[in-house]
Short mmCIF file of C-alpha atoms in Angstrom, two decimals:
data_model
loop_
_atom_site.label_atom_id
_atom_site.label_comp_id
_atom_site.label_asym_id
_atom_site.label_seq_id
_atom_site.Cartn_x
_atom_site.Cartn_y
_atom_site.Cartn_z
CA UNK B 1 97.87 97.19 112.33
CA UNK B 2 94.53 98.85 110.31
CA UNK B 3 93.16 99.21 114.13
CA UNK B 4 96.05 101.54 114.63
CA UNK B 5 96.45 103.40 111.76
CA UNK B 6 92.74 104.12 111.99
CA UNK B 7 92.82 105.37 115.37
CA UNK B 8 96.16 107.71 113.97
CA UNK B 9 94.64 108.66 111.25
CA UNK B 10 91.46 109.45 112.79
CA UNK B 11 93.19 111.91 115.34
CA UNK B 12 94.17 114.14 112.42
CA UNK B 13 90.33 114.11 111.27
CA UNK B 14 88.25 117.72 111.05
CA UNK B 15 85.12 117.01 111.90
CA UNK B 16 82.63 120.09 110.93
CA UNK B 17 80.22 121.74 113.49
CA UNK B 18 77.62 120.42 112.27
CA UNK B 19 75.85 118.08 110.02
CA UNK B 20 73.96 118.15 106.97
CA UNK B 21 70.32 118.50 106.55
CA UNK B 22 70.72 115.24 103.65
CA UNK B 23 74.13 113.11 103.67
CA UNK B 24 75.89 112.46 100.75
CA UNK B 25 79.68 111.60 99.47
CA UNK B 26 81.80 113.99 97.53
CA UNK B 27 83.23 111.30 95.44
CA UNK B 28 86.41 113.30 93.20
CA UNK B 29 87.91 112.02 89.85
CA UNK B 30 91.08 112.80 88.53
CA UNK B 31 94.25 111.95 87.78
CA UNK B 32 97.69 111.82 90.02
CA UNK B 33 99.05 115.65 90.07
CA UNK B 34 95.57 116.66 88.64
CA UNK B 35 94.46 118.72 91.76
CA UNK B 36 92.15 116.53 93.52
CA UNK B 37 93.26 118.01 97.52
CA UNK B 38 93.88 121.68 96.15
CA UNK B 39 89.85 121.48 95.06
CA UNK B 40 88.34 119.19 97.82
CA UNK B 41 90.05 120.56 100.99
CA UNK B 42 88.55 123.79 100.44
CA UNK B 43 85.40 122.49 98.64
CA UNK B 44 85.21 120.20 101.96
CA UNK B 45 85.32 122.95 104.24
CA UNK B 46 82.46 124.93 102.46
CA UNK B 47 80.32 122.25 102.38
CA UNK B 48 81.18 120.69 106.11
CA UNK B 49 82.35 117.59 104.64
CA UNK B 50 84.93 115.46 106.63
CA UNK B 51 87.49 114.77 103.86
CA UNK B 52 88.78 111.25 104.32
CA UNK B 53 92.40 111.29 102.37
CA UNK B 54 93.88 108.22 100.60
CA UNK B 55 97.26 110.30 100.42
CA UNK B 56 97.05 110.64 104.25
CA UNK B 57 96.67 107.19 105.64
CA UNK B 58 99.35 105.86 102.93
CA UNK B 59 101.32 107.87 104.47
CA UNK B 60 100.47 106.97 108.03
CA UNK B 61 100.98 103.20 106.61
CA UNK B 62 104.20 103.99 105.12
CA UNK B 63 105.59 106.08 108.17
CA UNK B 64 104.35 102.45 110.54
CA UNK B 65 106.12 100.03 108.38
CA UNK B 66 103.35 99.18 106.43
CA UNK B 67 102.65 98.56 102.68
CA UNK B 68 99.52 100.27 101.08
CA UNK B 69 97.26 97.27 100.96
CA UNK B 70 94.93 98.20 103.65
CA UNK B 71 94.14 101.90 102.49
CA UNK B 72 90.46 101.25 100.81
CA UNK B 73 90.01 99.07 103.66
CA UNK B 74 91.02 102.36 106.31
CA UNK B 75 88.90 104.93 104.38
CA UNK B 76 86.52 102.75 104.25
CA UNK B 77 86.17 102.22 108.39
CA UNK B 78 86.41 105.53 108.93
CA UNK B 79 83.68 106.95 105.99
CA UNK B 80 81.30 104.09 107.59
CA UNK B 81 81.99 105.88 111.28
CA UNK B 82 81.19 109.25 110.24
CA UNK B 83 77.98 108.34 108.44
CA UNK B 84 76.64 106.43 111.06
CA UNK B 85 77.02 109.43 112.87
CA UNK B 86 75.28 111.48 110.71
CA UNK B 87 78.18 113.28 108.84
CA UNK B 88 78.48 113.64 104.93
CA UNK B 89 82.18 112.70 103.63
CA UNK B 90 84.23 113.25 100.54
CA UNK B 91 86.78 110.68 99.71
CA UNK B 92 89.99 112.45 98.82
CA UNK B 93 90.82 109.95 96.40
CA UNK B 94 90.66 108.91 92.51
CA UNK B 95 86.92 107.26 93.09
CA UNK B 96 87.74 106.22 89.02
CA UNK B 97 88.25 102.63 89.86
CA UNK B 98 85.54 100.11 89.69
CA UNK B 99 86.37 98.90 93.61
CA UNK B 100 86.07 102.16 94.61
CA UNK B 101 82.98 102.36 92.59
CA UNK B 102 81.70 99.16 94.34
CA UNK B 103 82.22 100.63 97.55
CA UNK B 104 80.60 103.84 96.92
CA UNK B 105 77.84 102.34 95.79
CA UNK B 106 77.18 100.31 98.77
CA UNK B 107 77.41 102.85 100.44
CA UNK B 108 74.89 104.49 98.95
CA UNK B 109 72.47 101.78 99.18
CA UNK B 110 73.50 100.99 102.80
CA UNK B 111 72.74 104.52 103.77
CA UNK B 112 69.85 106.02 101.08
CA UNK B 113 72.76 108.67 100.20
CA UNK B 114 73.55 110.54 97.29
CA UNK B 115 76.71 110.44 95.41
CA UNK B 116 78.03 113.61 93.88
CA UNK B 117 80.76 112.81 91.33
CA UNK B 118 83.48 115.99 90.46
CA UNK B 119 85.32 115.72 87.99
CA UNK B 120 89.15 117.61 88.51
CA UNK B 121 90.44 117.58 84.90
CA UNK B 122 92.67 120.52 84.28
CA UNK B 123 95.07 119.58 80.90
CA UNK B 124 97.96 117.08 80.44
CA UNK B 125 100.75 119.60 80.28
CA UNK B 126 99.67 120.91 83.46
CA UNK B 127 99.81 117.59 85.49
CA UNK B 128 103.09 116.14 83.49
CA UNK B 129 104.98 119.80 84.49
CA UNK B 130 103.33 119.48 88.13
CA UNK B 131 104.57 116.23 88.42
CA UNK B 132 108.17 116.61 86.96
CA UNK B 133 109.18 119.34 89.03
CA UNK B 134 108.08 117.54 92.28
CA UNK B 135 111.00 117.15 94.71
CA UNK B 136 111.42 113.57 95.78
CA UNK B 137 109.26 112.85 98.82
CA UNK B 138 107.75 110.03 100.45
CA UNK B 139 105.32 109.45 97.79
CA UNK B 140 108.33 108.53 95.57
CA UNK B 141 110.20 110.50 92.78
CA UNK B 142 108.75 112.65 89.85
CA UNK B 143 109.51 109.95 87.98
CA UNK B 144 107.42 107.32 89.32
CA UNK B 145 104.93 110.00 89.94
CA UNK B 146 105.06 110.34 85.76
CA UNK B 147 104.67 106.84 85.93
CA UNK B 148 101.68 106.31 87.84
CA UNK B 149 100.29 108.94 85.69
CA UNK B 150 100.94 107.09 82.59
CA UNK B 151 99.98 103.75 83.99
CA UNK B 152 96.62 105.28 85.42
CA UNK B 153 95.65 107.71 82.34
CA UNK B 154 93.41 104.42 80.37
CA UNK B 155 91.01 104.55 83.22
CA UNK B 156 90.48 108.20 82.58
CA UNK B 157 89.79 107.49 79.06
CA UNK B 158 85.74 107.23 78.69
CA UNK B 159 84.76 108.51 81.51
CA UNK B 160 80.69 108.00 82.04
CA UNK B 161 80.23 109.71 85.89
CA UNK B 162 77.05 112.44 86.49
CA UNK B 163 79.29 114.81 87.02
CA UNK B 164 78.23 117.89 88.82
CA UNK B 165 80.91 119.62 88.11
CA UNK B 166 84.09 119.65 86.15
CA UNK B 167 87.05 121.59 87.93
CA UNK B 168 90.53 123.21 85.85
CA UNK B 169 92.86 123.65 88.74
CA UNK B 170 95.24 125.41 85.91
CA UNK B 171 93.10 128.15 85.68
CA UNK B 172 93.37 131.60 87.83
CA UNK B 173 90.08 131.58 89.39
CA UNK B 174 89.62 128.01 91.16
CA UNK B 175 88.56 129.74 94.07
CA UNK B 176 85.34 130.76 91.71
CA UNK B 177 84.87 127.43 90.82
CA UNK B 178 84.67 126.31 94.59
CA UNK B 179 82.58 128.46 94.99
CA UNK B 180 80.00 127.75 92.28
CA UNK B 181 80.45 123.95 92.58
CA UNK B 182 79.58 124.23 96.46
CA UNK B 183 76.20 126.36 95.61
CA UNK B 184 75.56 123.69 93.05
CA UNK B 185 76.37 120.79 95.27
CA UNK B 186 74.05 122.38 98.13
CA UNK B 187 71.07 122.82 95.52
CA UNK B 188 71.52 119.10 94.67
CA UNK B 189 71.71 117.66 97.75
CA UNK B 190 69.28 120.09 99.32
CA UNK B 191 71.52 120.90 102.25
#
């Protein structure tokens, strides 16, 4: 079944124009309702990144009769593809975890990359009132949405990432901060 939900989820895929003078991963932290898509689809698109989305391919898996077990194991097929071709990625995902960390790592030893860590952190209020007003969708109810924020918030606590940049979705002028993070990412990874 991954062998088909890859090849699904692939289809959906942007793949830029062109690739990057030095590859790297986007690698976004943040909470559930925090803003991680609103800041890295765009962010993605300035910086020709193919954005590979956790959200995405659970729901591929959950629309094929499938549980979410073999999500890391997805992304991770399809970021390996991409940078043997060449490509920089962003995960679309909470890279907070230390699996994820694993991964990224290898990654970046596999392929001499660099990893730029975001940080999207806007305040509590904002993702609690995000998340209780969501309607009901296949991603579950605002409740368990509350929930997974609750149950997930510890591994924010701490947090010791080189960030490059720390992102308030609840502010007006996100479309600033895009902007700056991008010319910041492109000085740091020389692209």
């Amino acid at each position: 079944m991954a062998d088909k939900i890859t090849s699904l989820y692939e289809k959906q895929l942007i793949v830029p124009g062109h690739k990057p003078t030095h590859q790297f991963i986007l690698c976004p932290v943040g909470l559930v309702g925090s803003g991680k898509t609103t800041v890295v689809k765009p962010l993605s698109e300035k910086l020709s990144l193919i954005r590979i989305s956790g959200d995405e391919i659970r729901k591929l898996l959950k629309e094929n009769g499938c549980g979410y077990d073999e999500v890391q194991e997805i992304a991770t097929i399809v970021t390996r593809k991409y940078l043997d071709q060449g490509y920089s990625v962003c995960s679309d995902n909470d890279c907070v975890t230390e699996k994820t960390r694993k991964i990224m790592n290898e990654l970046q030893t596999k392929y001499g990359l660099q990893l730029v860590w975001i940080h999207i952190n806007p305040p509590e209020e904002f993702i609690l009132n995000k998340l209780r007003n969501l309607k009901p969708n296949w991603l579950g109810t605002a409740e368990q949405m509350v929930e997974n924020y609750y149950q997930r918030k510890p591994l924010h606590q701490n947090l010791h990432f080189p960030f490059t940049y720390t992102f308030d979705p609840s502010r007006e002028n996100l479309s600033q901060q895009i902007d700056e993070a991008a010319e910041i990412i492109r000085k740091t990874t020389n692209n």
